[in-house]
Amino acid sequence: MKPKVAFFDFAGCEGDQLQIANLEEDILALLSQVEVVSFREVMKEHSDNYDIAFIEGSCTRLQDEDRLKQIRKNAKIVVAIGSCATIGGINSLKNYKDIDDVKKTVYGENAKLFDTYSARPIDAVIPVDAYVHGCPMTKEEFLSVVKSLLLGKKPEIPNYPVCVECKKNENVCAFERGQVCVGPVTRAGCNSCCVNEGTICWGCRGLIDNPNENSEKEVLIKNGLTVDDAISKFRLYYGWQERRK
Amino acid sequence: MTNKNLDINVHYVTRVEGHGNIHVNVKDGVIEKCEWAIPEAPRFFEAMVVGRQYTELHHITSRICGICSIGHTLASLKATEAAMGIKISEQDLKLRKIALHAENLQSHILHLGFLVLPDLLGVGSVFPLASSNPNEVKTVLRLHRHANVMSHLLCGRTTHPQRLIPGGFSKIPSMRELVALRQVLKDSVPDLLAVAELIKTLAPKLPDFTRETEFIGLTSPDEYALYDGALGSTDTGTVPVNDYLSYTNEYIVPISTAKRAKHNRASYMVGALARFNLNYDKLSPMAKQTAEMFGLKPVCHNPFMNNIAQLVEVVHSVEDSIKLIDELESAGLKKQPEYNLPSDKVKAGRGVGAVEVPRGILFHDYTYNNKGTCTQANCIIPTNQNHGNIELDMQTLLPQILDKSEKEIELALEMLVRAYDPCISCSTHYVKVHFK
């Protein structure tokens, strides 16, 4: 019997589920291996009987925790997909601000009608078995994680910095171009895609397990940059990870 | 029908982007409630960008929506560039227009092929169609893939672009790549015609429903306005984009985490049908022919025809992209430095950027201090502007279909919501039907 899979989303942009649509013809191959039983974005049918749950988005409200706990109960394997789900992602920018101010900025005097708390990754609420990092996740990494899970293996996720891939791609280092980059402490696996396109690493895949912060500081000082410059960039995606440390 | 009782509760309407609920209660044939509610978790982007640098805003606000990330990036860049007086080159302008067409194609094809087609073929999703209608599904997948190839070429990625930055591009495609893209677009015409023919055979299943409303979108004397233009209304004419607040008039309703908007009437509509109604004359020749296939003429007040307007726009985007590449070729593509960083000119000020994205007109409005730090932001998303119009359409449609079965009513209301192609995580931001 084909394993049953389900997709769920919380606070996020649905850009990771879009990557499933972007598999194009490979969707047909994937469908030959799994049975999709719930995927609100593309199907009307829904079932709570599934083996693997893929979850996109951060948890940003107390009321959403119950839904997550129910998914955990139903699924044998829970996979977090995309930065919002794996590390808290861009949503955690608001974690540095006073929540009441944030609500007032957007909803004015009606702020109390709307509930929110610090954005957090899925594993801050329920145990997660596998991660597909990235903002958005890449379809290649998604397929690779799915293959591992179907074969009963633990998916391999790089635990070295983006710089390793970036050097292999022969990019000119962003620091040498006078820009601040968080590649030295960010988990690889993206093939340094943003630097390849002429920009910097923004940190969307989260911190590696043992980031060498002193070495990052040295690079900053050597290039005439301050720790504040770097901290500001770290805060784009690392809002929850920084707090947890 | 006088004693009908209905209690339909579609909690999370499916095959739309984000979470929305329809609540409908009918007691003894009297409609007691007919509501469109948005319970999606709000994300507070306008607060999150305060304190961030002008070089980061497009990166952050792109994350408002995965499907229209190119549009958000462009609206964001236009607001930043307007605030700081940054001008972009004619070449970059053309490349940005092609990027916007790429997103329009990707999003419209996804909506028509994956989200609408199952309703017209009477199934719950595109998945069973993979075995029952393999050729049609493969055609849709092929068109979708081409649109993504196009996004990737212009933006460096298909979702959350990288190459688009303040003042221009960090990296641009080569002329050779653009010429190859032009060929892919030309070769996709037979697929487009096949999809148009398929939808034509199914179009009679779209309800014949009309409710007069106001349509708002960009409009321009020079082109079918998508990237640039003035703010137009089918009721009141045009105003400069900077006066957008006089059109959007946002308000909050307790049943919804997404704000709503109104202008000349109780609600207005944005999106492909609004653009079609405002700018029909500027459509490309093949796009006009496609509209004729369906008898679609401006001003059309049937929201279900938004699907057909999307199809017309797909054809227009293909033809106009071919034209833009021709123009780039004859002007000669100018090279730019590697890791291009066109602008470091920081200036205090406020700027508004408006762009037509797949679901309608999008506004970003930023204020910066003299260090280039954002001090205030406002983003008005197309789907937010449509929520009020969706609910009024539901309230007009429901009494006309009360004699149908509960299942048919539920489907008709869901199809209505889907016709708007709502993007709810964008507008906060969701669909649920609740009949009683």
XYZ file of C-alpha atoms in Angstrom:
681
model
C 0.000 0.000 0.000
C 1.210 3.488 -0.834
C 1.957 5.658 2.215
C -0.690 8.318 2.821
C 0.578 11.884 2.955
C -1.049 15.148 3.998
C -0.054 18.831 3.715
C -0.854 21.541 6.235
C -0.073 25.213 6.511
C 0.170 27.694 9.333
C 1.523 31.279 9.218
C 3.453 31.485 5.989
C 3.258 32.401 2.334
C 2.485 28.879 0.932
C 5.600 29.247 -1.194
C 6.801 25.828 -0.065
C 3.603 24.056 -1.117
C 3.991 25.944 -4.387
C 7.297 24.138 -4.866
C 5.272 20.873 -4.981
C 3.304 22.317 -7.919
C 6.624 23.411 -9.373
C 7.754 19.774 -9.493
C 5.831 19.869 -12.801
C 6.016 16.453 -14.523
C 7.740 14.933 -11.447
C 4.430 15.302 -9.574
C 3.165 12.347 -11.608
C 6.166 10.264 -10.477
C 5.613 11.296 -6.872
C 1.929 10.346 -7.108
C 2.942 6.853 -8.176
C 4.713 6.432 -4.820
C 2.389 8.161 -2.322
C -1.318 8.784 -1.891
C -2.196 12.405 -1.105
C -5.137 12.372 1.323
C -5.209 16.017 2.363
C -3.870 19.134 0.641
C -6.306 22.014 1.145
C -4.600 24.237 -1.342
C -5.274 21.891 -4.276
C -7.917 19.326 -3.242
C -11.438 19.250 -1.783
C -11.174 15.826 -0.150
C -9.727 15.550 3.344
C -8.865 12.615 5.585
C -7.265 12.441 9.022
C -5.819 9.034 8.220
C -2.257 9.722 7.061
C 1.285 8.448 7.617
C 3.363 11.501 6.772
C 2.368 15.086 7.532
C 4.185 17.953 5.809
C 3.762 21.237 7.647
C 4.500 24.674 6.248
C 4.488 27.927 8.224
C 5.252 29.062 11.767
C 3.041 28.804 14.790
C 2.143 32.399 15.714
C -0.983 31.925 17.872
C -1.769 29.875 20.972
C -5.012 28.718 19.291
C -3.012 27.008 16.494
C -1.127 24.737 18.928
C -4.106 22.343 19.306
C -4.269 21.834 15.532
C -0.550 21.027 15.490
C -0.908 18.557 18.384
C -3.744 16.814 16.544
C -1.597 16.475 13.407
C 1.205 15.008 15.541
C -1.261 12.460 16.989
C -2.491 11.425 13.527
C 0.871 11.180 11.758
C 3.683 8.667 12.088
C 6.173 11.125 10.615
C 6.042 14.928 10.808
C 8.127 16.925 8.340
C 8.624 20.683 8.642
C 8.934 22.327 5.214
C 10.375 25.782 4.625
C 12.047 28.298 6.925
C 8.899 29.436 8.742
C 8.300 25.826 9.853
C 11.921 24.743 10.372
C 13.364 27.786 12.181
C 10.563 30.350 12.603
C 11.713 32.215 9.528
C 10.907 35.771 8.477
C 7.845 35.799 10.785
C 10.188 35.950 13.774
C 11.218 39.507 12.833
C 8.310 40.556 14.992
C 9.752 38.677 17.998
C 12.108 41.602 18.586
C 9.214 44.008 18.966
C 6.610 44.627 21.636
C 3.624 42.468 20.608
C 1.044 45.118 21.592
C 2.856 47.714 19.469
C 2.989 45.292 16.536
C -0.773 44.677 16.757
C -1.527 48.385 17.053
C 0.663 49.214 14.053
C -1.408 46.956 11.799
C -4.922 46.935 13.300
C -5.023 50.246 15.248
C -7.692 50.465 17.939
C -9.083 47.067 16.876
C -5.797 45.415 17.891
C -7.362 43.433 20.714
C -9.547 41.490 18.251
C -6.462 39.792 16.853
C -4.412 37.220 18.725
C -0.688 36.663 18.183
C 2.493 35.623 20.029
C 6.181 35.207 19.168
C 6.539 33.365 15.864
C 8.081 29.917 16.381
C 9.060 26.874 14.369
C 6.916 23.730 14.473
C 9.377 21.879 16.761
C 8.780 24.531 19.432
C 5.251 23.069 19.765
C 5.455 19.388 18.694
C 8.317 16.939 17.969
C 9.435 17.048 14.326
C 11.064 14.062 12.567
C 12.550 15.661 9.458
C 13.294 19.112 8.052
C 13.305 20.584 4.555
C 15.002 23.954 5.052
C 14.974 27.048 2.867
C 12.830 30.028 1.932
C 11.389 28.560 -0.129
C 12.501 24.931 0.183
C 13.953 23.637 -3.072
C 12.031 20.946 -4.924
C 15.224 18.891 -5.243
C 15.756 18.776 -1.487
C 12.057 18.036 -0.913
C 12.227 15.044 -3.278
C 15.434 13.834 -1.679
C 13.927 13.972 1.843
C 10.753 12.213 0.625
C 12.841 9.462 -0.992
C 14.789 8.906 2.221
C 11.604 8.734 4.276
C 9.982 6.267 1.863
C 13.084 4.081 2.083
C 12.990 4.306 5.881
C 16.299 6.217 6.053
C 17.135 9.381 7.980
C 17.408 12.292 5.511
C 20.894 13.777 5.315
C 21.056 17.520 5.861
C 24.377 19.377 5.442
C 25.908 20.667 8.658
C 28.527 22.955 7.127
C 28.204 26.600 6.126
C 26.956 28.002 2.804
C 30.529 29.307 2.232
C 31.620 25.776 1.323
C 29.176 25.654 -1.588
C 29.774 29.292 -2.474
C 33.552 28.742 -2.838
C 32.928 25.714 -5.047
C 30.741 27.932 -7.240
C 33.650 30.426 -7.493
C 31.572 33.415 -6.379
C 33.315 36.632 -5.353
C 32.893 36.773 -1.558
C 30.153 39.240 -0.548
C 32.409 40.695 2.166
C 35.017 41.544 -0.459
C 32.259 43.384 -2.306
C 31.550 45.415 0.859
C 28.321 43.622 1.708
C 27.270 41.782 4.878
C 26.550 38.101 4.347
C 25.513 35.406 6.835
C 26.826 32.545 4.696
C 29.652 31.730 7.178
C 27.187 30.534 9.865
C 24.235 29.434 7.710
C 23.452 25.798 6.914
C 24.380 24.804 3.373
C 22.245 22.719 1.021
C 21.016 25.520 -1.237
C 24.100 25.514 -3.464
C 24.582 29.178 -2.453
C 21.710 30.038 -4.797
C 21.313 33.673 -3.736
C 24.994 34.583 -4.031
C 25.073 32.841 -7.424
C 22.376 35.311 -8.523
C 24.503 38.281 -7.548
C 23.276 38.996 -4.010
C 24.193 37.711 -0.516
C 23.259 34.827 1.771
C 20.321 36.083 3.878
C 20.369 33.111 6.270
C 17.072 31.412 5.367
C 18.275 27.862 6.135
C 19.118 28.702 9.747
C 22.272 28.322 11.821
C 24.538 25.325 11.482
C 24.753 23.274 14.698
C 28.088 24.757 15.829
C 28.502 28.158 14.192
C 31.998 29.644 14.577
C 30.929 33.029 15.820
C 34.475 34.243 16.577
C 35.558 33.577 13.042
C 32.486 35.469 11.753
C 33.469 38.413 13.963
C 37.017 38.351 12.563
C 35.663 38.475 9.011
C 33.473 41.421 9.951
C 36.308 43.384 11.565
C 38.661 42.651 8.672
C 36.091 44.106 6.295
C 35.409 47.184 8.396
C 31.982 46.021 9.492
C 30.514 45.947 12.982
C 28.866 43.180 14.947
C 25.725 45.317 14.859
C 25.716 45.092 11.050
C 25.860 41.345 11.306
C 23.346 41.023 14.122
C 20.881 43.045 12.106
C 21.252 40.600 9.188
C 21.058 37.560 11.497
C 17.736 38.819 12.740
C 16.074 38.450 9.346
C 15.606 34.704 9.851
C 17.163 33.731 13.195
C 14.673 35.416 15.545
C 13.628 32.219 17.263
C 16.993 30.456 17.175
C 18.705 33.444 18.784
C 16.174 33.525 21.584
C 16.492 29.810 22.255
C 20.309 29.929 22.540
C -38.734 26.960 -1.081
C -40.302 29.052 1.663
C -39.577 26.584 4.440
C -36.031 25.611 3.505
C -33.467 25.237 6.274
C -29.792 25.171 5.453
C -26.793 24.810 7.669
C -23.765 24.489 5.472
C -20.415 24.912 7.100
C -17.428 24.726 4.798
C -14.619 25.195 7.246
C -11.648 26.203 5.080
C -12.679 26.461 1.422
C -10.302 24.237 -0.536
C -8.299 24.909 -3.704
C -7.609 28.492 -2.764
C -4.454 29.998 -1.371
C -4.912 30.448 2.422
C -7.787 29.880 4.879
C -11.329 31.282 4.418
C -14.778 30.211 5.671
C -18.283 30.612 4.226
C -21.041 30.871 6.858
C -24.591 30.543 5.521
C -27.691 30.118 7.699
C -31.147 29.837 6.128
C -34.212 29.335 8.339
C -37.678 28.725 6.844
C -36.431 30.030 3.507
C -35.142 33.269 5.060
C -31.427 33.973 4.804
C -30.206 34.800 8.279
C -26.514 34.840 7.585
C -24.285 34.795 4.520
C -20.710 35.686 5.405
C -17.206 35.403 4.103
C -14.776 35.140 7.050
C -10.990 35.059 7.138
C -9.458 33.318 10.178
C -5.908 33.071 8.777
C -3.160 33.856 11.275
C -2.147 37.479 10.732
C 1.531 38.091 10.027
C 2.136 41.796 10.685
C 4.522 42.615 7.856
C 3.876 46.354 8.139
C 5.257 46.224 11.678
C 8.088 43.781 10.880
C 9.721 45.986 8.246
C 9.964 49.028 10.523
C 13.621 49.467 11.472
C 14.921 47.523 8.444
C 17.145 48.872 5.684
C 15.884 49.873 2.220
C 18.094 47.155 0.710
C 16.116 44.471 2.600
C 12.495 45.542 2.261
C 11.823 43.791 -1.054
C 13.381 40.613 0.353
C 11.154 40.687 3.440
C 7.882 41.714 1.766
C 8.358 39.157 -1.001
C 7.551 36.646 1.787
C 4.014 38.030 2.084
C 3.112 35.623 -0.722
C 4.812 32.647 -2.328
C 2.653 32.786 -5.468
C 2.972 36.501 -6.145
C 6.448 36.993 -4.718
C 7.654 38.652 -7.933
C 4.785 41.161 -7.787
C 5.442 41.949 -4.134
C 9.121 42.379 -4.848
C 8.373 44.767 -7.724
C 5.795 46.827 -5.790
C 8.289 47.028 -2.940
C 11.149 48.134 -5.175
C 8.952 50.722 -6.882
C 7.966 52.190 -3.488
C 11.599 52.322 -2.341
C 12.749 53.808 -5.636
C 9.959 56.427 -5.547
C 10.874 57.365 -1.964
C 14.548 57.845 -2.817
C 14.239 59.229 -6.318
C 16.032 56.220 -7.846
C 15.490 55.809 -11.609
C 15.870 52.518 -13.492
C 17.060 52.112 -17.091
C 14.758 51.444 -20.048
C 16.366 48.004 -20.380
C 15.713 47.116 -16.728
C 12.126 48.343 -17.108
C 11.549 45.914 -19.992
C 13.179 43.051 -18.071
C 10.986 43.779 -15.043
C 7.889 43.749 -17.284
C 8.854 40.288 -18.566
C 9.376 39.125 -14.954
C 5.848 40.303 -14.117
C 4.439 38.469 -17.165
C 6.230 35.316 -15.976
C 4.460 35.481 -12.638
C 1.101 36.261 -14.235
C 1.519 33.189 -16.452
C 2.621 30.904 -13.634
C -0.170 32.002 -11.309
C -3.027 32.063 -13.866
C -2.069 28.637 -15.264
C -1.875 27.186 -11.758
C -5.296 28.640 -10.950
C -7.043 27.609 -14.170
C -5.385 24.212 -14.548
C -5.095 23.009 -10.954
C -7.798 24.856 -9.017
C -10.674 25.640 -11.449
C -10.518 22.758 -13.932
C -11.505 20.127 -11.305
C -14.812 22.025 -10.684
C -15.553 22.104 -14.405
C -14.787 18.391 -14.747
C -16.678 17.457 -11.573
C -13.808 16.115 -9.469
C -12.270 17.152 -6.156
C -8.745 17.848 -7.344
C -6.355 17.656 -10.239
C -4.966 14.326 -8.963
C -7.641 12.007 -10.482
C -7.318 13.958 -13.749
C -3.759 12.698 -14.059
C -5.213 9.293 -15.020
C -8.593 10.352 -16.544
C -7.312 13.285 -18.637
C -3.550 12.724 -18.932
C -3.054 14.820 -22.072
C -4.814 17.871 -20.654
C -2.881 17.578 -17.400
C 0.408 17.265 -19.249
C -0.392 20.356 -21.342
C -1.095 22.366 -18.192
C 2.098 21.078 -16.545
C 4.119 22.003 -19.618
C 2.756 25.568 -19.710
C 3.360 25.901 -15.980
C 6.932 24.686 -16.405
C 7.592 27.207 -19.169
C 6.340 30.028 -16.945
C 8.711 28.885 -14.229
C 11.644 28.679 -16.629
C 10.827 32.273 -17.499
C 10.687 33.418 -13.848
C 13.928 31.643 -13.148
C 15.665 33.322 -16.040
C 14.586 36.833 -15.102
C 14.584 36.576 -11.301
C 17.197 33.897 -10.529
C 14.521 31.807 -8.792
C 10.866 30.927 -9.382
C 9.711 31.903 -5.900
C 11.152 34.776 -3.867
C 13.278 36.379 -6.565
C 16.914 37.281 -6.042
C 17.991 39.328 -9.033
C 15.482 42.150 -8.558
C 17.066 44.844 -6.362
C 16.688 48.608 -5.767
C 17.774 50.449 -8.911
C 17.686 47.452 -11.255
C 19.062 43.917 -11.305
C 21.979 42.166 -9.528
C 22.316 39.969 -12.608
C 20.553 39.903 -15.980
C 19.996 37.167 -18.535
C 22.098 37.109 -21.694
C 20.534 37.933 -25.071
C 21.084 34.306 -26.044
C 19.016 33.146 -23.064
C 16.281 35.651 -23.881
C 16.172 34.498 -27.498
C 15.848 30.886 -26.296
C 13.016 31.976 -24.003
C 11.287 33.707 -26.933
C 11.350 30.423 -28.827
C 9.846 28.542 -25.850
C 7.066 31.152 -25.725
C 6.386 30.897 -29.461
C 6.336 27.104 -29.248
C 3.815 27.245 -26.388
C 1.084 28.805 -28.568
C -0.448 25.454 -29.658
C -0.659 24.422 -25.973
C -2.373 27.716 -25.162
C -4.913 27.158 -27.922
C -5.560 23.608 -26.684
C -6.261 24.909 -23.159
C -8.503 27.670 -24.560
C -10.474 25.072 -26.597
C -10.807 22.803 -23.539
C -12.071 25.638 -21.354
C -14.462 26.723 -24.116
C -16.157 23.312 -24.051
C -16.485 23.551 -20.257
C -17.319 27.274 -19.950
C -21.133 26.676 -20.010
C -20.636 25.241 -16.505
C -19.658 28.699 -15.237
C -22.804 30.196 -13.658
C -24.535 32.966 -15.588
C -24.594 35.480 -12.754
C -24.360 39.244 -12.823
C -24.078 41.853 -10.111
C -22.996 45.336 -11.062
C -19.911 46.515 -9.254
C -16.965 48.895 -9.566
C -13.687 47.685 -11.083
C -10.362 49.186 -10.039
C -6.917 48.735 -11.527
C -3.971 50.385 -13.203
C -4.615 51.927 -16.572
C -2.375 53.554 -19.151
C -2.760 55.178 -22.573
C 0.333 53.295 -23.796
C -0.159 49.654 -22.906
C -2.204 46.988 -21.088
C -1.150 48.340 -17.701
C 0.569 45.872 -15.417
C 3.876 47.353 -14.226
C 2.928 51.026 -14.403
C -0.026 53.319 -14.866
C -2.549 55.577 -13.169
C -5.216 54.316 -10.786
C -8.418 53.736 -12.754
C -12.043 53.013 -11.794
C -14.914 52.002 -14.102
C -17.101 54.328 -11.996
C -15.058 57.457 -11.429
C -12.109 57.704 -13.827
C -8.394 57.917 -12.972
C -6.235 59.480 -10.269
C -2.455 59.345 -9.670
C -1.268 56.244 -7.790
C -0.117 58.441 -4.905
C -3.800 59.105 -4.117
C -4.458 55.387 -3.582
C -5.788 55.834 -0.063
C -8.748 57.782 -1.464
C -9.612 54.590 -3.428
C -8.850 51.814 -0.962
C -10.469 53.189 2.259
C -9.596 50.078 4.284
C -11.801 49.004 7.183
C -11.797 46.161 9.683
C -14.547 43.564 10.289
C -14.391 41.368 13.388
C -15.050 38.106 11.437
C -11.837 38.519 9.516
C -8.133 39.006 10.102
C -7.949 40.500 6.588
C -8.953 44.115 6.124
C -11.520 45.132 3.487
C -11.752 48.071 1.095
C -14.447 50.199 -0.548
C -14.572 53.189 -2.903
C -17.550 54.444 -4.889
C -19.915 51.614 -3.855
C -20.211 49.171 -0.947
C -17.356 47.145 -2.496
C -15.178 46.905 -5.590
C -13.362 44.205 -7.563
C -9.723 43.956 -8.638
C -7.929 41.324 -10.719
C -7.899 40.014 -14.266
C -11.566 40.914 -14.951
C -11.055 44.441 -13.599
C -8.009 44.911 -15.820
C -9.872 43.463 -18.797
C -12.801 45.831 -18.195
C -10.527 48.848 -17.840
C -7.942 48.113 -20.515
C -9.549 45.860 -23.145
C -8.363 48.090 -26.017
C -4.715 47.513 -25.146
C -4.788 43.700 -25.239
C -2.594 41.922 -27.782
C -4.326 40.679 -30.968
C -4.392 36.995 -30.006
C -5.645 37.887 -26.509
C -8.572 39.786 -28.065
C -9.341 36.773 -30.263
C -9.374 34.586 -27.155
C -11.864 36.952 -25.490
C -14.037 36.739 -28.618
C -14.040 32.935 -28.425
C -15.919 33.308 -25.137
C -17.991 36.360 -26.110
C -16.230 38.272 -23.333
C -16.635 42.056 -23.738
C -16.074 44.996 -21.417
C -17.714 45.867 -19.076
C -18.496 42.329 -17.863
C -20.112 42.110 -14.384
C -20.039 38.300 -13.990
C -17.306 37.500 -11.423
C -17.115 33.889 -12.714
C -15.747 35.332 -15.964
C -12.624 36.344 -14.042
C -11.433 32.830 -14.971
C -11.821 33.640 -18.663
C -10.182 37.043 -18.213
C -7.209 35.177 -16.722
C -7.017 32.981 -19.811
C -7.096 36.092 -22.004
C -4.271 37.571 -19.951
C -2.203 34.381 -20.271
C -2.286 34.834 -24.040
C -1.509 38.538 -23.701
C 1.471 37.877 -21.425
C 2.957 35.417 -23.915
C 2.536 37.782 -26.865
C 3.713 40.866 -25.009
C 6.803 39.062 -23.645
C 7.746 38.061 -27.196
C 7.374 41.719 -28.211
C 9.502 42.929 -25.291
C 12.289 40.466 -26.158
C 12.144 41.677 -29.780
C 12.604 45.238 -28.534
C 15.528 44.279 -26.288
C 17.134 42.511 -29.223
C 16.822 45.442 -31.613
C 18.079 47.928 -28.989
C 21.027 45.618 -28.190
C 21.268 44.219 -24.645
C 23.706 46.320 -22.580
C 25.989 44.352 -20.254
C 26.216 45.278 -16.563
C 28.870 44.561 -13.875
C 28.814 41.221 -12.069
C 27.173 41.407 -8.612
C 25.672 44.661 -9.796
C 24.659 46.987 -6.957
C 23.144 49.930 -8.816
C 22.049 52.198 -6.008
C 23.604 53.408 -2.799
C 21.891 56.758 -2.898
C 20.051 57.009 0.408
C 17.479 59.720 0.899
C 14.671 60.323 3.360
C 11.167 60.322 1.922
C 7.934 58.511 1.254
C 7.125 56.487 -1.869
C 4.176 54.511 -3.209
C 4.589 51.532 -5.543
C 1.589 50.048 -7.355
C 1.790 46.954 -9.563
C -0.869 44.713 -11.139
C -0.197 41.225 -9.774
C -2.202 38.120 -10.782
C -5.052 38.845 -8.333
C -5.233 42.581 -8.839
C -3.691 45.859 -7.891
C -1.105 45.781 -5.133
C 0.162 48.813 -3.210
C 3.283 49.173 -1.113
C 3.883 52.508 0.615
C 7.070 53.146 2.623
C 8.581 56.033 4.542
C 12.359 56.100 5.087
C 14.604 58.265 7.274
C 17.883 59.731 6.015
C 19.782 56.551 6.946
C 17.603 54.495 4.612
C 15.773 52.846 7.525
C 12.066 52.196 7.113
C 9.974 54.125 9.655
C 6.476 53.342 8.351
C 4.917 50.912 5.886
C 1.536 50.108 4.425
C 0.770 47.191 2.089
C -2.668 46.797 0.502
C -3.099 43.373 -1.048
C -5.503 42.627 -3.945
C -7.417 39.867 -2.138
C -8.158 42.235 0.767
C -9.737 44.609 -1.699
C -11.897 41.756 -3.064
C -13.201 40.291 0.241
C -16.087 42.789 0.492
C -17.085 42.178 -3.137
C -16.987 38.379 -2.655
C -19.375 38.610 0.293
C -21.826 40.879 -1.562
C -21.735 38.510 -4.568
C -22.495 35.596 -2.241
C -25.424 37.492 -0.725
C -26.828 38.222 -4.208
C -26.177 34.737 -5.611
C -27.622 32.749 -2.683
C -31.307 33.807 -3.049
C -31.100 32.991 -6.796
C -30.017 29.397 -6.134
C -31.950 28.572 -2.953
C -34.062 25.973 -4.826
C -30.967 23.889 -5.508
C -29.668 21.119 -3.241
C -27.414 21.926 -0.327
C -24.500 20.306 -2.145
C -25.079 22.359 -5.299
C -25.372 25.584 -3.305
C -22.150 24.832 -1.487
C -20.346 24.135 -4.757
C -21.674 27.318 -6.405
C -20.485 29.449 -3.488
C -17.104 27.769 -3.462
C -16.763 28.258 -7.209
C -17.589 31.916 -6.714
C -14.825 32.281 -4.154
C -12.380 30.389 -6.390
C -13.220 32.579 -9.371
C -11.585 35.437 -7.488
C -8.465 33.275 -7.106
C -8.103 34.567 -3.560
C -4.700 34.657 -2.015
C -5.460 34.717 1.643
C -2.134 34.126 3.318
C -1.268 37.182 1.332
C -4.077 39.269 2.704
C -2.951 38.281 6.220
C -4.415 36.080 5.656
C -8.427 32.168 4.287
C -12.256 30.220 2.950
C -15.022 28.287 4.992
C -18.735 27.709 4.140
C -21.274 27.563 6.981
C -24.957 27.125 6.015
C -27.762 26.944 8.585
